[in-house]
Short mmCIF file of C-alpha atoms in Angstrom, two decimals:
data_model
loop_
_atom_site.label_atom_id
_atom_site.label_comp_id
_atom_site.label_asym_id
_atom_site.label_seq_id
_atom_site.Cartn_x
_atom_site.Cartn_y
_atom_site.Cartn_z
CA MET A 1 0.00 0.00 0.00
CA LEU A 2 2.86 2.38 0.81
CA SER A 3 5.34 1.02 -1.72
CA PRO A 4 7.81 3.62 -3.10
CA ALA A 5 6.42 5.61 -6.02
CA ARG A 6 9.81 5.60 -7.76
CA ALA A 7 9.23 1.97 -8.79
CA LEU A 8 6.33 3.01 -11.04
CA ALA A 9 6.47 3.99 -14.69
CA PRO A 10 5.06 7.47 -15.52
CA LYS A 11 1.71 6.15 -16.84
CA ALA A 12 1.35 3.86 -13.83
CA LEU A 13 2.14 6.81 -11.58
CA ALA A 14 -0.63 8.83 -13.17
CA ARG A 15 -3.14 6.01 -12.74
CA ARG A 16 -2.15 5.24 -9.15
CA PHE A 17 -2.31 8.84 -8.04
CA ALA A 18 -5.31 9.86 -10.17
CA PRO A 19 -7.18 11.30 -7.13
CA LEU A 20 -4.26 13.72 -6.62
CA ILE A 21 -4.56 15.26 -10.06
CA ALA A 22 -8.32 15.74 -10.08
CA ALA A 23 -9.79 19.22 -10.20
CA PRO A 24 -8.29 21.25 -7.33
CA GLY A 25 -10.42 21.02 -4.22
CA SER A 26 -12.58 18.18 -5.47
CA VAL A 27 -13.15 15.12 -3.29
CA PRO A 28 -13.97 11.92 -5.17
CA VAL A 29 -16.94 10.24 -3.53
CA SER A 30 -16.60 6.54 -4.23
CA LEU A 31 -17.91 4.89 -1.07
CA PRO A 32 -21.56 3.79 -1.45
CA ASN A 33 -23.97 5.25 1.07
CA LEU A 34 -24.78 1.85 2.50
CA LEU A 35 -21.10 1.51 3.49
CA ARG A 36 -20.92 4.81 5.37
CA ALA A 37 -19.61 4.29 8.89
CA ASP A 38 -22.84 5.39 10.57
CA ALA A 39 -24.79 2.84 8.52
CA ILE A 40 -22.79 -0.16 9.74
CA ARG A 41 -21.79 0.85 13.24
CA ARG A 42 -20.97 -2.18 15.35
CA PRO A 43 -19.41 -3.08 18.72
CA GLN A 44 -15.65 -2.68 19.06
CA PRO A 45 -13.99 -6.12 19.28
CA GLU A 46 -11.19 -6.64 21.80
CA THR A 47 -8.76 -7.52 19.04
CA LEU A 48 -9.05 -5.49 15.85
CA GLY A 49 -6.92 -7.74 13.67
CA ARG A 50 -3.98 -10.12 13.37
CA ILE A 51 -1.37 -11.04 10.78
CA GLY A 52 0.77 -13.91 12.06
CA PRO A 53 2.30 -12.90 15.42
CA LEU A 54 1.29 -9.24 14.98
CA GLU A 55 -1.92 -8.01 16.60
CA VAL A 56 -3.62 -4.62 16.39
CA ARG A 57 -5.87 -3.43 19.22
CA LEU A 58 -6.45 -0.55 21.61
CA ALA A 59 -4.30 -0.09 24.70
CA ARG A 60 -5.88 -1.75 27.74
CA SER A 61 -3.79 -0.34 30.58
CA GLN A 62 -1.68 2.60 31.68
CA GLY A 63 1.34 0.33 31.32
CA GLU A 64 0.60 -0.17 27.63
CA ILE A 65 0.13 3.58 27.13
CA ARG A 66 3.49 4.19 28.83
CA ALA A 67 5.07 1.62 26.50
CA ALA A 68 3.56 3.43 23.49
CA GLN A 69 4.97 6.71 24.82
CA ALA A 70 8.40 5.06 25.11
CA LEU A 71 8.14 3.89 21.50
CA ARG A 72 7.24 7.43 20.42
CA TYR A 73 10.26 8.76 22.32
CA ALA A 74 12.57 6.27 20.63
CA VAL A 75 11.31 7.26 17.17
CA PHE A 76 10.74 11.00 17.56
CA TYR A 77 13.59 11.96 19.91
CA GLU A 78 16.30 9.32 19.43
CA GLU A 79 15.90 8.49 15.74
CA MET A 80 14.47 11.76 14.44
CA ALA A 81 15.13 15.39 15.37
CA ALA A 82 12.65 16.17 18.17
CA ILE A 83 14.07 18.26 21.02
CA ALA A 84 13.32 16.92 24.49
CA ASP A 85 12.61 19.16 27.45
CA PRO A 86 14.08 18.06 30.82
CA ALA A 87 10.93 16.16 31.89
CA THR A 88 10.75 14.26 28.59
CA LEU A 89 14.46 13.49 28.71
CA ALA A 90 14.20 12.19 32.27
CA SER A 91 11.18 9.96 31.60
CA ARG A 92 12.30 8.88 28.09
CA ARG A 93 8.66 9.02 27.06
CA ASP A 94 6.87 11.29 24.59
CA ARG A 95 3.80 12.40 26.48
CA ASP A 96 1.38 15.30 26.83
CA ALA A 97 -2.02 16.07 28.32
CA PHE A 98 -3.86 14.61 25.31
CA ASP A 99 -2.64 11.09 26.10
CA ALA A 100 -5.08 10.88 29.00
CA VAL A 101 -8.15 11.50 26.81
CA CYS A 102 -7.15 9.66 23.60
CA ASP A 103 -7.47 6.03 22.63
CA HIS A 104 -4.13 4.47 21.75
CA LEU A 105 -4.01 2.05 18.83
CA LEU A 106 -1.20 -0.50 19.19
CA VAL A 107 0.50 -3.12 17.05
CA LEU A 108 2.02 -5.82 19.25
CA ASP A 109 4.49 -8.58 18.34
CA HIS A 110 3.59 -11.78 20.21
CA ASP A 111 6.86 -13.40 19.10
CA ASP A 112 8.82 -10.77 21.07
CA VAL A 113 7.53 -10.93 24.63
CA LEU A 114 9.04 -8.68 27.30
CA GLN A 115 9.65 -10.44 30.61
CA ARG A 116 8.87 -8.08 33.49
CA ARG A 117 9.82 -8.70 37.11
CA PHE A 118 6.77 -9.34 39.32
CA ARG A 119 4.49 -8.49 36.41
CA LYS A 120 2.81 -10.36 33.58
CA PRO A 121 4.93 -10.64 30.40
CA MET A 122 3.87 -8.22 27.66
CA PRO A 123 4.26 -8.46 23.87
CA ARG A 124 6.49 -5.73 22.48
CA ILE A 125 4.62 -2.68 21.15
CA VAL A 126 6.04 -1.99 17.69
CA GLY A 127 3.56 0.55 16.27
CA THR A 128 1.08 3.08 17.57
CA TYR A 129 -1.45 5.75 16.58
CA ARG A 130 -3.28 8.18 18.84
CA LEU A 131 -7.04 8.52 18.23
CA LEU A 132 -9.22 11.39 19.46
CA ARG A 133 -12.95 11.44 18.75
CA GLN A 134 -14.74 14.76 18.35
CA GLU A 135 -17.10 14.31 21.29
CA VAL A 136 -14.16 13.58 23.59
CA ALA A 137 -12.18 16.55 22.24
CA GLU A 138 -15.10 18.94 22.69
CA ALA A 139 -15.71 17.75 26.25
CA ARG A 140 -12.05 18.22 27.21
CA GLN A 141 -9.39 20.44 25.61
CA GLY A 142 -10.20 20.35 21.90
CA PHE A 143 -8.19 18.73 19.13
CA TYR A 144 -4.39 18.59 19.37
CA SER A 145 -3.99 19.88 15.81
CA ALA A 146 -6.04 22.99 16.63
CA GLY A 147 -2.76 24.36 17.96
CA GLU A 148 -1.57 24.56 14.35
CA PHE A 149 -4.69 24.68 12.15
CA ASP A 150 -8.00 26.55 12.35
CA LEU A 151 -10.36 23.58 12.60
CA ALA A 152 -13.43 25.42 13.91
CA PRO A 153 -14.83 26.53 10.50
CA LEU A 154 -14.35 23.03 9.05
CA VAL A 155 -16.14 21.35 11.94
CA ALA A 156 -18.90 24.01 11.97
CA ARG A 157 -19.67 23.36 8.29
CA HIS A 158 -20.25 19.68 9.06
CA ARG A 159 -22.26 19.64 12.27
CA ASP A 160 -24.00 16.46 11.13
CA LEU A 161 -20.69 14.59 10.79
CA ARG A 162 -18.41 13.10 13.46
CA PHE A 163 -14.67 13.79 13.28
CA LEU A 164 -11.72 11.64 14.33
CA GLU A 165 -8.26 13.09 14.84
CA LEU A 166 -5.30 10.84 14.03
CA GLY A 167 -1.88 11.64 15.46
CA ARG A 168 1.43 10.53 16.96
CA SER A 169 1.84 7.77 14.37
CA CYS A 170 5.09 5.83 14.57
CA VAL A 171 6.48 2.35 13.97
CA LEU A 172 9.68 0.77 15.31
CA LYS A 173 12.26 0.74 12.52
CA PRO A 174 12.54 -3.06 11.96
CA TYR A 175 8.75 -3.23 11.59
CA ARG A 176 8.32 -0.55 8.92
CA ASN A 177 6.88 -2.94 6.41
CA LYS A 178 3.60 -3.70 4.68
CA ARG A 179 2.26 -5.97 7.44
CA THR A 180 2.60 -3.44 10.25
CA VAL A 181 1.24 -0.51 8.23
CA GLU A 182 -1.61 -2.65 6.96
CA LEU A 183 -2.57 -3.61 10.52
CA LEU A 184 -2.55 0.04 11.63
CA TRP A 185 -4.88 1.01 8.78
CA HIS A 186 -7.04 -2.04 9.50
CA GLY A 187 -7.29 -0.99 13.15
CA ILE A 188 -8.25 2.58 12.23
CA TRP A 189 -10.91 1.35 9.80
CA SER A 190 -12.38 -0.96 12.44
CA TYR A 191 -12.39 1.92 14.96
CA VAL A 192 -14.11 4.24 12.46
CA LEU A 193 -16.84 1.67 11.84
CA SER A 194 -17.32 0.86 15.52
CA HIS A 195 -17.78 4.52 16.49
CA GLY A 196 -19.73 5.68 13.45
CA LEU A 197 -17.15 8.27 12.45
CA ASP A 198 -17.37 10.30 9.24
CA VAL A 199 -14.18 12.35 8.78
CA MET A 200 -10.54 11.75 9.68
CA ILE A 201 -8.23 14.72 10.25
CA GLY A 202 -4.75 15.19 11.62
CA CYS A 203 -1.30 16.67 11.14
CA ALA A 204 1.15 14.79 8.94
CA SER A 205 4.81 15.72 8.95
CA LEU A 206 7.66 16.23 6.54
CA GLU A 207 11.11 16.08 8.13
CA GLY A 208 12.86 19.42 8.39
CA THR A 209 12.00 22.96 9.46
CA ASP A 210 13.10 24.86 6.34
CA PRO A 211 10.10 25.20 3.98
CA ALA A 212 12.40 26.32 1.15
CA ALA A 213 14.15 22.95 1.30
CA LEU A 214 10.73 21.28 1.09
CA ALA A 215 9.48 23.45 -1.77
CA LEU A 216 8.96 20.53 -4.17
CA PRO A 217 6.71 18.29 -2.01
CA LEU A 218 4.87 21.24 -0.44
CA SER A 219 4.16 22.81 -3.83
CA PHE A 220 3.04 19.46 -5.24
CA LEU A 221 0.54 19.07 -2.41
CA HIS A 222 -0.66 22.66 -2.83
CA HIS A 223 -1.31 22.35 -6.56
CA ASN A 224 -2.57 18.77 -6.73
CA ALA A 225 -4.18 17.78 -3.44
CA GLY A 226 -5.55 20.94 -1.86
CA ALA A 227 -8.80 20.76 0.10
CA ALA A 228 -11.28 23.45 -0.93
CA GLY A 229 -14.95 24.32 -0.66
CA GLU A 230 -16.71 22.56 2.18
CA TRP A 231 -13.49 20.73 3.17
CA ALA A 232 -11.21 23.79 3.24
CA VAL A 233 -9.06 24.27 6.32
CA SER A 234 -6.15 26.65 6.87
CA ALA A 235 -3.14 26.92 9.11
CA LEU A 236 -3.48 29.45 11.92
CA PRO A 237 -2.50 32.88 10.50
CA GLU A 238 0.28 33.41 13.02
CA ARG A 239 1.85 30.02 12.21
CA ARG A 240 1.05 29.69 8.51
CA VAL A 241 3.83 28.99 6.00
CA ASP A 242 2.97 29.29 2.31
CA MET A 243 3.05 25.96 0.44
CA ASN A 244 2.85 27.57 -3.01
CA LEU A 245 6.60 27.84 -3.45
CA MET A 246 6.91 26.61 -7.04
CA PRO A 247 4.67 27.08 -10.11
CA ARG A 248 2.72 24.00 -11.15
CA GLU A 249 4.59 23.67 -14.44
CA ALA A 250 7.96 23.53 -12.66
CA ILE A 251 7.05 20.49 -10.56
CA ASP A 252 8.57 17.11 -11.39
CA THR A 253 5.76 14.77 -10.28
CA ARG A 254 7.98 11.70 -9.90
CA ALA A 255 10.52 13.60 -7.81
CA ALA A 256 7.78 15.20 -5.70
CA LEU A 257 6.19 11.85 -4.91
CA HIS A 258 9.59 10.41 -4.04
CA ALA A 259 10.11 13.32 -1.61
CA LEU A 260 6.79 12.77 0.19
CA PRO A 261 6.84 10.64 3.36
CA PRO A 262 5.17 7.21 2.96
CA LEU A 263 2.47 8.17 5.47
CA ILE A 264 1.34 11.19 3.43
CA LYS A 265 1.38 9.14 0.21
CA GLY A 266 -0.75 6.56 1.99
CA TYR A 267 -3.31 9.18 3.01
CA LEU A 268 -3.44 10.51 -0.56
CA ARG A 269 -4.04 7.04 -2.01
CA LEU A 270 -6.96 6.64 0.36
CA GLY A 271 -8.52 9.86 -0.94
CA ALA A 272 -7.30 12.52 1.52
CA ARG A 273 -6.90 16.21 0.71
CA ILE A 274 -4.43 18.71 2.20
CA GLY A 275 -5.25 21.95 4.02
CA ASP A 276 -3.98 25.38 3.03
CA GLY A 277 -0.63 26.36 4.48
CA ALA A 278 1.94 24.38 6.44
CA VAL A 279 3.21 24.86 10.01
CA VAL A 280 6.80 24.52 11.21
CA ASP A 281 7.05 22.48 14.42
CA ARG A 282 10.50 23.24 15.78
CA GLN A 283 10.15 20.96 18.81
CA PHE A 284 9.71 17.92 16.57
CA GLY A 285 11.92 19.17 13.74
CA THR A 286 9.12 18.89 11.17
CA THR A 287 6.92 20.87 8.80
CA ASP A 288 3.30 19.84 9.24
CA VAL A 289 0.38 19.74 6.81
CA MET A 290 -3.28 19.09 7.59
CA ILE A 291 -4.90 15.88 6.34
CA VAL A 292 -8.66 15.86 5.63
CA LEU A 293 -10.14 12.46 4.78
CA PRO A 294 -13.94 12.08 4.65
CA VAL A 295 -14.95 8.43 4.99
CA SER A 296 -17.16 8.93 1.94
CA ALA A 297 -14.06 9.77 -0.11
CA ILE A 298 -12.10 6.64 0.73
CA SER A 299 -11.18 4.80 -2.44
CA SER A 300 -13.57 1.88 -2.98
CA ARG A 301 -10.68 -0.50 -3.62
CA TYR A 302 -9.42 0.05 -0.06
CA VAL A 303 -12.89 -0.51 1.37
CA SER A 304 -13.06 -3.75 -0.60
CA TYR A 305 -9.56 -4.74 0.52
CA TYR A 306 -10.07 -4.24 4.24
CA GLY A 307 -13.74 -5.21 4.13
CA ALA A 308 -16.84 -3.08 4.61
CA ASP A 309 -17.00 -4.68 8.08
CA ALA A 310 -13.20 -4.51 8.66
CA GLY A 311 -13.14 -8.27 8.46
CA ARG A 312 -10.02 -8.90 6.39
CA HIS A 313 -7.66 -9.39 9.33
CA ALA A 314 -10.27 -10.02 12.02
CA ALA A 315 -9.00 -12.35 14.71
#
């Protein structure tokens, strides 16, 4: 699903990324109404899916959430360029106030069990996503990404829809493969169906804090995948960085796709659009863009692949 675009011939590239080069601002609606999440809402199973020894499910304890925070620290602070404050450095966990109100999606490896003194052994957590439903956000402190993007107008235009914020996605380096990513998407799809959710939003990051160095991928997203009309959303004025850094005709599509992180390419393949303006996050050493993915816009081939009832990898 997230295979490198550089392996594709130009015509295959155009076919595979057809949703990206549709009319600016358009959102292809390919999911039949009878498959909308609110039409097939169902109870959340304990286990959301399995592939061999890998399992995807929600965290069940504070210990598992702490383990997910430790994984995030290893990826964001040790492997990437995030800057740790003294408390984060001392705890060696990436954590904030939103962790207490979010659900934490985990991928666990049952072939790599951690033995813990005086405690039950625990499978190693190798991937995680943080999930925040709209009703929880509104009852507490809002969406995390509202610190970078002006979400209020977008949500206000869709009062009949239920939003889900995705964030803090990371996978342990040896597990960055199709199986792990597929399980994470499978878990999100199952969660969306179980809670009757309609729209997924969230920040996605490009490494680096110099927009000029990211001119090619940012400009590609601006010209080819921008959200407009009823799905328009903009970076906060005081934090906004222009993404229109190159004219459309100067963009090398193959090079731009190669420069995009696999996660963003995955969102685009599903049918996501990108908000207006980027935001530089100096703490994490990234430049962030806003993802907007209505469930109704998800490509029908992915619905078919994972199953309208999220049954493909059901345990």
